[in-house]
mmCIF file of C-alpha atoms in Angstrom:
data_model
loop_
_atom_site.group_PDB
_atom_site.id
_atom_site.type_symbol
_atom_site.label_atom_id
_atom_site.label_comp_id
_atom_site.label_asym_id
_atom_site.label_seq_id
_atom_site.Cartn_x
_atom_site.Cartn_y
_atom_site.Cartn_z
ATOM 1 C CA THR B 1006 169.702 149.845 209.146
ATOM 2 C CA CYS B 1007 166.536 151.754 208.369
ATOM 3 C CA ARG B 1008 165.978 152.082 204.660
ATOM 4 C CA ASP B 1009 162.525 153.581 204.879
ATOM 5 C CA CYS B 1010 162.558 156.915 206.757
ATOM 6 C CA ASP B 1011 159.225 158.414 207.597
ATOM 7 C CA ALA B 1012 159.621 161.959 208.981
ATOM 8 C CA SER B 1013 157.054 161.534 211.696
ATOM 9 C CA ALA B 1014 158.108 161.254 215.299
ATOM 10 C CA SER B 1015 155.336 158.819 216.138
ATOM 11 C CA THR B 1016 156.078 156.137 213.590
ATOM 12 C CA VAL B 1017 157.379 152.660 214.294
ATOM 13 C CA THR B 1018 160.046 153.360 211.660
ATOM 14 C CA PHE B 1019 161.626 155.937 213.972
ATOM 15 C CA THR B 1020 161.805 153.336 216.760
ATOM 16 C CA CYS B 1021 163.563 150.957 214.402
ATOM 17 C CA CYS B 1022 165.978 153.761 213.442
ATOM 18 C CA GLY B 1023 166.947 154.165 217.080
ATOM 19 C CA LYS B 1024 165.342 157.504 217.833
ATOM 20 C CA LEU B 1025 166.174 158.571 221.425
ATOM 21 C CA PRO B 1026 163.260 159.488 223.674
ATOM 22 C CA ASN B 1027 163.381 163.221 224.195
ATOM 23 C CA ASP B 1028 161.549 166.451 224.639
ATOM 24 C CA ASP B 1029 161.331 168.746 221.643
ATOM 25 C CA PHE B 1030 161.696 172.278 222.940
ATOM 26 C CA LYS B 1031 161.085 175.150 220.541
ATOM 27 C CA GLN B 1032 162.444 178.686 220.844
ATOM 28 C CA SER B 1033 159.059 180.038 219.741
ATOM 29 C CA SER B 1034 157.077 178.596 222.699
ATOM 30 C CA SER B 1035 155.015 181.410 224.198
ATOM 31 C CA THR B 1036 156.235 180.406 227.669
ATOM 32 C CA TRP B 1037 159.771 181.764 227.017
ATOM 33 C CA ALA B 1038 159.964 183.127 223.416
ATOM 34 C CA ARG B 1039 160.148 186.779 224.541
ATOM 35 C CA GLU B 1040 162.591 186.248 227.413
ATOM 36 C CA SER B 1041 165.844 188.215 227.206
ATOM 37 C CA TYR B 1042 168.697 186.132 225.865
ATOM 38 C CA ASP B 1043 171.999 186.995 227.493
ATOM 39 C CA GLY B 1044 175.016 188.735 226.042
ATOM 40 C CA ILE B 1045 174.013 190.129 222.675
ATOM 41 C CA CYS B 1046 171.910 193.184 221.926
ATOM 42 C CA TYR B 1047 171.068 195.231 218.856
ATOM 43 C CA VAL B 1048 171.084 199.012 218.576
ATOM 44 C CA SER B 1049 168.507 201.010 216.697
ATOM 45 C CA THR B 1050 167.417 204.495 215.780
ATOM 46 C CA ALA B 1051 164.082 205.705 214.470
ATOM 47 C CA THR B 1052 165.011 204.639 210.976
ATOM 48 C CA ALA B 1053 167.435 201.726 211.212
ATOM 49 C CA ARG B 1054 168.496 198.699 213.192
ATOM 50 C CA SER B 1055 172.136 197.793 213.387
ATOM 51 C CA ARG B 1056 174.189 194.693 213.994
ATOM 52 C CA ALA B 1057 174.589 192.923 217.285
ATOM 53 C CA TYR B 1058 176.707 194.414 220.054
ATOM 54 C CA ASN B 1059 177.849 193.328 223.458
ATOM 55 C CA CYS B 1060 174.993 194.318 225.797
ATOM 56 C CA LYS B 1061 177.488 196.009 228.101
ATOM 57 C CA THR B 1062 178.684 198.353 225.335
ATOM 58 C CA THR B 1063 177.950 202.045 225.869
ATOM 59 C CA VAL B 1064 176.076 203.511 222.892
ATOM 60 C CA MET B 1065 175.612 207.101 221.797
ATOM 61 C CA PRO B 1066 172.803 209.222 223.307
ATOM 62 C CA GLY B 1067 169.599 208.819 221.362
ATOM 63 C CA VAL B 1068 170.447 205.290 220.220
ATOM 64 C CA ALA B 1069 168.415 202.513 221.777
ATOM 65 C CA MET B 1070 169.941 199.212 222.746
ATOM 66 C CA SER B 1071 167.586 196.169 222.982
ATOM 67 C CA SER B 1072 168.262 192.626 224.080
ATOM 68 C CA PHE B 1073 167.672 189.751 221.726
ATOM 69 C CA THR B 1074 165.159 187.119 222.872
ATOM 70 C CA ILE B 1075 165.282 183.336 223.198
ATOM 71 C CA GLN B 1076 163.179 183.097 220.058
ATOM 72 C CA GLN B 1077 165.670 185.181 218.101
ATOM 73 C CA LYS B 1078 168.972 183.765 219.282
ATOM 74 C CA GLY B 1079 168.415 180.800 221.645
ATOM 75 C CA CYS B 1080 168.798 177.787 219.362
ATOM 76 C CA ALA B 1081 171.993 176.345 220.957
ATOM 77 C CA MET B 1082 170.726 176.881 224.499
ATOM 78 C CA THR B 1083 167.315 175.363 223.666
ATOM 79 C CA ALA B 1084 169.025 172.316 222.121
ATOM 80 C CA MET B 1085 171.081 171.919 225.304
ATOM 81 C CA ALA B 1086 167.937 172.034 227.410
ATOM 82 C CA THR B 1087 166.499 169.197 225.315
ATOM 83 C CA ALA B 1088 169.712 167.228 225.736
ATOM 84 C CA ILE B 1089 169.759 167.727 229.536
ATOM 85 C CA ASN B 1090 166.206 166.418 229.865
ATOM 86 C CA TYR B 1091 167.093 163.375 227.859
ATOM 87 C CA TYR B 1092 169.765 162.451 230.401
ATOM 88 C CA ALA B 1093 167.525 163.371 233.370
ATOM 89 C CA ASN B 1094 164.634 161.203 232.132
ATOM 90 C CA THR B 1095 166.686 158.290 230.738
ATOM 91 C CA TYR B 1096 169.131 157.951 233.593
ATOM 92 C CA PRO B 1097 167.264 158.787 236.875
ATOM 93 C CA ASP B 1098 170.260 157.425 238.834
ATOM 94 C CA LEU B 1099 172.135 160.611 237.855
ATOM 95 C CA GLY B 1100 169.813 162.605 240.080
ATOM 96 C CA LEU B 1101 169.403 165.394 237.487
ATOM 97 C CA SER B 1102 166.562 167.901 237.601
ATOM 98 C CA THR B 1103 164.715 168.444 234.363
ATOM 99 C CA THR B 1104 164.871 171.886 232.816
ATOM 100 C CA THR B 1105 163.239 174.204 230.253
ATOM 101 C CA PRO B 1106 164.810 176.811 227.954
ATOM 102 C CA ALA B 1107 163.618 179.520 230.348
ATOM 103 C CA ASP B 1108 165.139 177.762 233.369
ATOM 104 C CA LEU B 1109 168.396 176.967 231.609
ATOM 105 C CA ASN B 1110 168.703 180.489 230.258
ATOM 106 C CA GLY B 1111 168.441 181.808 233.798
ATOM 107 C CA LYS B 1112 171.059 179.413 235.069
ATOM 108 C CA LEU B 1113 173.482 180.260 232.289
ATOM 109 C CA LYS B 1114 173.052 183.948 233.013
ATOM 110 C CA LYS B 1115 173.901 183.381 236.690
ATOM 111 C CA LEU B 1116 177.070 181.620 235.643
ATOM 112 C CA GLY B 1117 178.303 184.773 234.008
ATOM 113 C CA ARG B 1118 180.928 184.127 231.335
ATOM 114 C CA GLU B 1119 180.939 180.429 232.232
ATOM 115 C CA GLY B 1120 177.386 180.320 230.892
ATOM 116 C CA TYR B 1121 177.463 182.707 227.926
ATOM 117 C CA ASP B 1122 180.481 184.329 226.306
ATOM 118 C CA LEU B 1123 180.696 188.069 225.607
ATOM 119 C CA MET B 1124 178.686 187.720 222.379
ATOM 120 C CA GLY B 1125 175.998 185.503 223.842
ATOM 121 C CA GLU B 1126 177.306 182.184 222.580
ATOM 122 C CA THR B 1127 176.317 179.246 224.753
ATOM 123 C CA LYS B 1128 179.228 177.768 226.666
ATOM 124 C CA PHE B 1129 178.654 174.028 226.306
ATOM 125 C CA THR B 1130 181.162 173.365 229.102
ATOM 126 C CA ALA B 1131 178.504 174.761 231.472
ATOM 127 C CA ILE B 1132 176.638 171.464 231.264
ATOM 128 C CA LYS B 1133 179.158 169.997 233.682
ATOM 129 C CA ILE B 1134 178.409 172.711 236.263
ATOM 130 C CA ILE B 1135 174.643 172.561 235.795
ATOM 131 C CA SER B 1136 174.579 168.761 236.059
ATOM 132 C CA ASN B 1137 176.887 168.664 239.083
ATOM 133 C CA ALA B 1138 179.519 166.940 236.937
ATOM 134 C CA GLN B 1139 177.144 164.116 235.926
ATOM 135 C CA ILE B 1140 177.316 165.152 232.295
ATOM 136 C CA VAL B 1141 180.460 166.484 230.579
ATOM 137 C CA ASN B 1142 181.102 167.835 227.138
ATOM 138 C CA ASP B 1143 183.581 166.330 224.724
ATOM 139 C CA PRO B 1144 186.081 168.521 222.854
ATOM 140 C CA SER B 1145 184.323 170.591 220.171
ATOM 141 C CA ILE B 1146 184.748 169.493 216.578
ATOM 142 C CA ASN B 1147 184.648 172.098 213.840
ATOM 143 C CA ILE B 1148 184.674 171.327 210.135
ATOM 144 C CA SER B 1149 183.645 173.127 206.976
ATOM 145 C CA SER B 1150 182.133 172.319 203.609
ATOM 146 C CA SER B 1151 185.679 172.555 202.159
ATOM 147 C CA SER B 1152 187.292 170.243 204.753
ATOM 148 C CA PRO B 1153 189.007 167.159 203.295
ATOM 149 C CA LEU B 1154 186.471 164.369 202.803
ATOM 150 C CA ASN B 1155 188.323 162.096 205.177
ATOM 151 C CA ALA B 1156 188.247 164.724 207.928
ATOM 152 C CA ARG B 1157 184.488 165.263 207.433
ATOM 153 C CA ASN B 1158 183.880 161.529 207.443
ATOM 154 C CA VAL B 1159 185.785 161.033 210.725
ATOM 155 C CA ALA B 1160 183.897 163.925 212.326
ATOM 156 C CA LEU B 1161 180.491 162.710 211.175
ATOM 157 C CA GLU B 1162 181.267 159.199 212.255
ATOM 158 C CA SER B 1163 181.649 160.533 215.804
ATOM 159 C CA VAL B 1164 178.010 161.650 215.604
ATOM 160 C CA ARG B 1165 176.888 158.178 214.538
ATOM 161 C CA SER B 1166 178.950 156.571 217.284
ATOM 162 C CA ASN B 1167 177.506 158.839 219.978
ATOM 163 C CA LEU B 1168 173.932 158.289 218.857
ATOM 164 C CA LYS B 1169 174.443 154.504 218.808
ATOM 165 C CA ASN B 1170 175.763 154.813 222.390
ATOM 166 C CA GLY B 1171 172.654 156.749 223.505
ATOM 167 C CA ASN B 1172 174.176 160.209 223.549
ATOM 168 C CA PRO B 1173 172.322 163.015 221.650
ATOM 169 C CA VAL B 1174 174.594 165.399 219.784
ATOM 170 C CA ILE B 1175 174.231 169.144 219.232
ATOM 171 C CA ILE B 1176 174.940 169.942 215.554
ATOM 172 C CA LYS B 1177 176.120 173.295 214.267
ATOM 173 C CA LEU B 1178 174.872 174.184 210.752
ATOM 174 C CA GLN B 1179 175.977 176.903 208.393
ATOM 175 C CA HIS B 1180 173.099 179.364 207.794
ATOM 176 C CA VAL B 1181 173.393 181.763 204.892
ATOM 177 C CA THR B 1182 170.955 184.620 204.526
ATOM 178 C CA LYS B 1183 170.721 187.134 201.649
ATOM 179 C CA ARG B 1184 169.058 190.521 201.972
ATOM 180 C CA ASN B 1185 169.400 193.772 200.087
ATOM 181 C CA ASN B 1186 172.225 192.374 197.975
ATOM 182 C CA LYS B 1187 174.155 191.432 201.090
ATOM 183 C CA THR B 1188 175.111 187.896 202.110
ATOM 184 C CA SER B 1189 175.427 187.034 205.837
ATOM 185 C CA PHE B 1190 177.039 183.874 207.108
ATOM 186 C CA GLY B 1191 175.525 182.728 210.350
ATOM 187 C CA THR B 1192 174.933 179.450 212.192
ATOM 188 C CA HIS B 1193 172.037 177.436 213.560
ATOM 189 C CA PHE B 1194 172.093 174.635 216.101
ATOM 190 C CA VAL B 1195 169.870 171.504 216.207
ATOM 191 C CA LEU B 1196 169.982 168.335 218.315
ATOM 192 C CA ALA B 1197 170.640 164.965 216.620
ATOM 193 C CA ILE B 1198 168.549 162.303 218.422
ATOM 194 C CA GLY B 1199 168.699 159.311 216.099
ATOM 195 C CA LEU B 1200 169.851 157.765 212.847
ATOM 196 C CA CYS B 1201 168.037 156.886 209.669
ATOM 197 C CA GLU B 1202 170.485 155.472 207.140
ATOM 198 C CA ASN B 1203 172.836 158.370 206.312
ATOM 199 C CA LYS B 1204 170.624 160.969 207.859
ATOM 200 C CA TYR B 1205 170.107 162.263 211.395
ATOM 201 C CA ILE B 1206 166.767 162.440 213.115
ATOM 202 C CA ILE B 1207 166.763 165.922 214.697
ATOM 203 C CA SER B 1208 165.018 168.134 217.161
ATOM 204 C CA ASP B 1209 165.184 171.615 215.576
ATOM 205 C CA PRO B 1210 164.655 174.383 218.211
ATOM 206 C CA GLY B 1211 163.944 177.020 215.586
ATOM 207 C CA ASN B 1212 162.044 174.778 213.181
ATOM 208 C CA VAL B 1213 164.210 176.312 210.455
ATOM 209 C CA LEU B 1214 164.494 173.078 208.447
ATOM 210 C CA GLN B 1215 160.839 172.209 208.902
ATOM 211 C CA THR B 1216 161.727 168.507 208.898
ATOM 212 C CA THR B 1217 162.893 165.908 211.361
ATOM 213 C CA LEU B 1218 165.542 164.482 209.014
ATOM 214 C CA LEU B 1219 168.936 166.023 208.212
ATOM 215 C CA ASP B 1220 171.564 165.015 205.659
ATOM 216 C CA PRO B 1221 174.797 166.289 207.288
ATOM 217 C CA ASN B 1222 176.457 167.019 203.930
ATOM 218 C CA GLU B 1223 173.482 168.694 202.229
ATOM 219 C CA THR B 1224 172.950 172.405 201.706
ATOM 220 C CA VAL B 1225 169.181 173.017 201.883
ATOM 221 C CA VAL B 1226 167.609 175.919 200.021
ATOM 222 C CA LEU B 1227 165.167 177.540 202.475
ATOM 223 C CA ASN B 1228 163.868 180.173 200.137
ATOM 224 C CA SER B 1229 164.345 179.936 196.348
ATOM 225 C CA THR B 1230 163.542 183.648 195.944
ATOM 226 C CA THR B 1231 166.102 185.012 198.395
ATOM 227 C CA GLY B 1232 168.587 182.155 198.080
ATOM 228 C CA ASN B 1233 168.780 181.614 201.843
ATOM 229 C CA THR B 1234 170.329 178.236 202.659
ATOM 230 C CA ILE B 1235 171.129 176.042 205.683
ATOM 231 C CA GLY B 1236 173.748 173.331 205.914
ATOM 232 C CA PRO B 1237 175.990 171.514 205.765
ATOM 233 C CA VAL B 1238 177.151 170.487 209.251
ATOM 234 C CA ILE B 1239 180.135 172.604 210.363
ATOM 235 C CA GLY B 1240 180.396 171.721 214.028
ATOM 236 C CA ILE B 1241 179.712 168.927 216.510
ATOM 237 C CA ARG B 1242 179.110 169.357 220.245
ATOM 238 C CA SER B 1243 178.771 166.015 222.041
ATOM 239 C CA PHE B 1244 178.392 164.949 225.655
ATOM 240 C CA HIS B 1245 178.562 161.856 227.788
ATOM 241 C CA LYS B 1246 177.770 160.660 231.267
ATOM 242 C CA GLU B 1247 180.717 161.002 233.642
ATOM 243 C CA ARG B 1248 179.955 157.530 234.991
ATOM 244 C CA GLN B 1249 179.603 155.274 231.959
#
């Protein structure tokens, strides 16, 4: 057990904590940040920008529809790209090709609704297709901050178990934003890549948390002025090698 957690990816402490070797892809990388992210668009006029729509939706004349980008919406997909490369580099016998967020985004688009759903949500089941059935996803686990304590503990223990077995886990976080007296409830995805006592060592595609450590039960205040927050964990997306 690591009692002393230093939030620096290069420290010996992180090795002791069992940090998995991995890439650390960011949505904001200039190589792919502006690439179109599939499925969801926003509509706008000269004076306002509206909520997200299905990109295939027909809009009124004079109203522009624009695609979101990887930087804006690609956290789950970027986390999955990092996870794929972990398996490709750690288990060369699987014969997996490494990827990037740009490459994976393209592959998911080609898969149609097996890659992204109608609202642009990443289909984690696609990892089986992309990896030629070498990696498969486990059933999704969804919890909430109001879930019974025992249910949360069981769900979070599955994260610890996966990490101890060398399987990175995609974590879904509640993300609350407040603007113009309106509160919006969204989500953000990060990749858990290690353990440090009761915290996860994470790769954060959007660098929203601005740290490499995450307490799964904590609600973090991102901006004390606006009241924007992130956390706690509300979903778990895990994977495993088909041939253990």
